[in-house]
Amino acid sequence: MSHQYNFAYLDEQSKKMIRRTMLKAIAIPGFQVPFGGREMPLPYGWGTGGIQLTAAILGKEDTLKVIDQGSDDTVNAISIKKFFKTTADIEVTESTENATIIQTRHRIPETPLKKGQIMVFQVPIPEPLQFIEPRRRETAKMHAYQEYGAMYVKLYEDIATYGRIATAFDYPVQVNQRYIMSPSPIPKYDNPKLNQSPAIHFFGAGREKRIYAVPPFTDVKSLDFEDYSFELESWNEPCSICGSTTSFLDEIITDDEGTRLFICSDTEYCQKRSQGGE
Amino acid sequence: MTGMPDKTNLPLLKVQNLSKFFGKHIGCHDINFELSPGEVIGIVGESGSGKSTLLNCIAGKTNPTNGAVYFNSSDGYIDLCMSDEALLRKIARTQTGFVTQNSRDGLRMGISAGGNIGERLMANGMRNYGQIRKIALEWLETVEIDPARIDDLPETFSGGMQQRLQIAANLVTEPKIMLMDEPTSGLDVSVQARLIDVLRKLVSRLNLSMVLVTHDLAVARLMCHRLYVMKNGKIIESGLSDQILDDPRKPYTQLLVSSVLKP
């Protein structure tokens, strides 16, 4: 079927345009670069941004991993993998280690990333200041002049309302001591993985038509107050499948009596551990 | 009047030959005045006389067609009309305050009162929650809002409280100049009186300088040291408040003064 489409679905001109935008994004870490987002054969909100970036950088030798909320086998992950298998005939994998490109929705894998790997995030809302300041013209100026007081207002409101910084996902970060960036809705648990990461991280927002990036070995700092510092979530019990105490856990309710268990959100990591460890 | 202005210092603001045209229409034309530290000047006139245009030019919100606005910053006089936007915005969040007629334009309605006051502090680099909170509480008290309402949204406040909150949110970084665009209109008389009371206290306590645009001559008399009367974009008469209001010389000013309703 692949002969009906250009390699990886998008035409070469579009891919070139996206790659140029990505280079610009790499050059200005954390800055949202507009690009001519194309219509993709799936609805906005299902990963049109991420898919375009993946299509633009995919080569014949690449091995692709796609995760959705840490899982390799949900509908979104499977469909996107199938899409690229069909249109580009490339290798797909569930192994974080073997993948050269990892497209992700809402997680960074637990297995540490390596030099040469590329993370592609699907981003719904690229503008971290949007909730405070809805005018795009104004937020562009706030970024340009580094007026980031308003971002702290959001954290202030959290503490005033909940007594702590209650933002648990899409936790704003400052990249390379300059731009404030939304790390897409990853849990704040994953924020430290962005800091000085050896991999490249690309963020693609399809509906908003923005691309931004964190180059390898770049400082990524989660915002906080002097007296209310950035904290990670923690769980009282280990993963009930692999026993990990250092991984991000999902809570699963198993019956109507309120019985619940905690398991790793990263399925590949969990599987690898339970097969290798026991 | 609230104490005599300090004349020993250099003027904070020098407006020179300021003009703003909107196509064929005159916004304001050939405006000249100076503002000294601790002085409150009023700009009065009917609707459409160019008062707000003038204020927006001074605040850097509108780019004037002609003329200059010299601001006495810590680095000497700066012409605000020739400065780049980055500097203008820096001055606007540290050294000047702007109180709008409609508090919705000056406040973030979805953010608590404390957050609104804290924003300017955080914009200027304060990163200590406890400290921000403490200062916000003090300012709420200063503008006579119950500190217990620090976490309430401004939407739940009355019009007068919103206006006082807006003033607190501007004064928290202790700006040199407050620019006020009809701060009392839309409020009923008793609420107006309280707002004026708070403002007068602040002016005398902080030695504030203020440019107050109003069409309400009663407010002008209570607040301002000097008055400028505007008509069709030009200043037609200026002088001490009492002098203008008690002994107006120009027919237009006489008309304006005589048209004030008396109960």
XYZ file of C-alpha atoms in Angstrom, chain B residues 30-204:
175
model
C 0.113 71.107 21.776
C -0.077 70.021 25.396
C 2.561 71.343 27.818
C 2.802 70.752 31.531
C 5.110 69.553 34.270
C 4.484 67.328 37.258
C 6.530 67.761 40.422
C 7.106 65.086 43.077
C 4.193 64.930 45.479
C 1.944 66.909 43.208
C -1.505 65.925 42.019
C -2.678 67.508 38.831
C -6.116 67.143 37.364
C -7.133 67.183 33.739
C -10.777 68.113 33.424
C -13.106 68.605 30.525
C -16.172 67.099 28.932
C -16.277 63.710 27.248
C -14.321 63.657 24.014
C -12.113 66.593 24.942
C -8.970 64.456 24.666
C -8.296 63.806 28.345
C -7.892 60.066 28.050
C -5.911 60.345 24.806
C -3.476 62.581 26.639
C -3.204 60.142 29.530
C -2.644 57.200 27.184
C 0.146 59.112 25.455
C 1.809 59.762 28.800
C 1.405 56.116 29.796
C 2.982 54.948 26.556
C -0.179 53.145 25.502
C -0.650 55.406 22.488
C 2.154 56.722 20.361
C 1.779 60.492 20.016
C 2.016 62.172 16.627
C 4.277 64.898 17.894
C 6.007 66.152 21.005
C 7.769 64.560 23.927
C 7.085 63.165 27.375
C 10.196 63.328 29.554
C 10.142 61.032 32.534
C 12.564 61.551 35.385
C 13.755 57.975 35.843
C 16.654 56.833 37.967
C 18.877 57.264 34.890
C 17.881 60.869 34.238
C 15.222 62.137 31.860
C 13.946 59.667 29.288
C 11.701 60.636 26.395
C 8.944 58.035 26.652
C 7.795 58.728 23.089
C 11.199 57.773 21.689
C 11.908 54.793 23.963
C 11.664 51.211 22.814
C 8.848 49.048 24.043
C 10.952 46.949 26.411
C 11.931 50.043 28.392
C 8.397 51.446 28.311
C 6.998 48.236 29.716
C 9.679 48.131 32.378
C 8.830 51.662 33.457
C 5.127 50.790 33.366
C 5.565 47.910 35.783
C 7.962 49.580 38.169
C 7.836 53.353 38.121
C 4.347 54.253 36.976
C 0.919 52.931 37.833
C -2.180 53.127 35.680
C -5.658 52.963 37.160
C -8.377 52.461 34.584
C -11.944 53.672 34.648
C -13.243 50.137 34.355
C -11.526 47.942 36.922
C -12.029 44.944 34.614
C -9.401 46.456 32.326
C -6.862 46.845 35.104
C -7.403 43.675 37.128
C -7.313 39.994 36.285
C -10.840 38.969 37.190
C -10.091 35.246 37.344
C -7.217 35.696 39.790
C -7.655 36.263 43.537
C -7.174 39.692 45.117
C -3.835 38.560 46.567
C -2.688 37.339 43.162
C -3.615 40.639 41.584
C -1.588 42.580 44.126
C 1.257 40.055 43.964
C 1.606 40.088 40.189
C 3.628 43.293 40.066
C 5.889 42.003 42.836
C 6.437 38.726 41.005
C 6.967 40.603 37.738
C 9.780 42.441 39.482
C 11.443 39.261 40.594
C 10.020 38.497 44.045
C 9.928 34.722 44.442
C 9.022 34.279 48.099
C 5.397 33.303 48.628
C 5.299 34.263 52.323
C 6.686 37.694 51.591
C 4.293 38.326 48.693
C 1.403 37.242 50.871
C 2.445 39.539 53.710
C 2.761 42.565 51.454
C -0.605 41.801 49.809
C -2.294 41.664 53.219
C -0.751 44.974 54.234
C -1.940 46.619 51.052
C -5.459 45.299 51.392
C -5.546 46.896 54.816
C -4.137 50.134 53.465
C -6.890 50.439 50.880
C -9.486 49.438 53.487
C -10.437 46.023 52.132
C -10.973 43.282 54.716
C -7.721 41.217 54.597
C -9.836 38.065 55.066
C -10.902 38.494 51.453
C -7.394 38.058 50.093
C -8.276 34.793 48.346
C -11.570 35.998 46.886
C -11.923 36.812 43.220
C -12.326 40.493 42.323
C -15.579 39.505 40.637
C -17.110 39.041 44.074
C -16.071 42.572 45.089
C -18.214 45.686 44.811
C -17.267 48.338 42.266
C -15.627 50.538 44.884
C -13.626 47.643 46.321
C -12.463 46.638 42.856
C -11.256 50.158 42.268
C -9.405 50.208 45.601
C -7.914 46.803 44.780
C -6.722 48.167 41.459
C -5.037 51.031 43.257
C -3.346 48.633 45.697
C -2.185 46.396 42.805
C -0.561 49.457 41.225
C 0.948 50.976 44.350
C 2.518 47.782 45.636
C 5.810 48.456 43.844
C 5.758 52.078 45.010
C 5.669 53.758 41.615
C 6.719 57.387 41.292
C 3.660 58.436 39.315
C 0.078 57.242 39.305
C -1.942 57.861 36.179
C -5.648 57.693 36.807
C -8.320 57.590 34.159
C -11.659 58.518 35.716
C -11.152 56.303 38.770
C -14.371 57.429 40.441
C -16.875 57.410 37.616
C -19.438 54.679 37.766
C -19.334 54.639 41.562
C -22.082 56.077 43.733
C -21.358 59.162 45.775
C -20.638 57.568 49.149
C -18.345 54.966 47.573
C -16.634 57.760 45.666
C -16.087 59.614 48.929
C -14.388 56.603 50.477
C -12.161 56.090 47.445
C -11.133 59.741 47.494
C -10.469 59.465 51.194
C -8.154 56.483 50.656
C -6.401 58.219 47.782
C -5.823 61.408 49.764
C -4.329 59.440 52.633
C -2.000 57.628 50.220
C -0.937 60.843 48.528
C 0.085 62.425 51.802
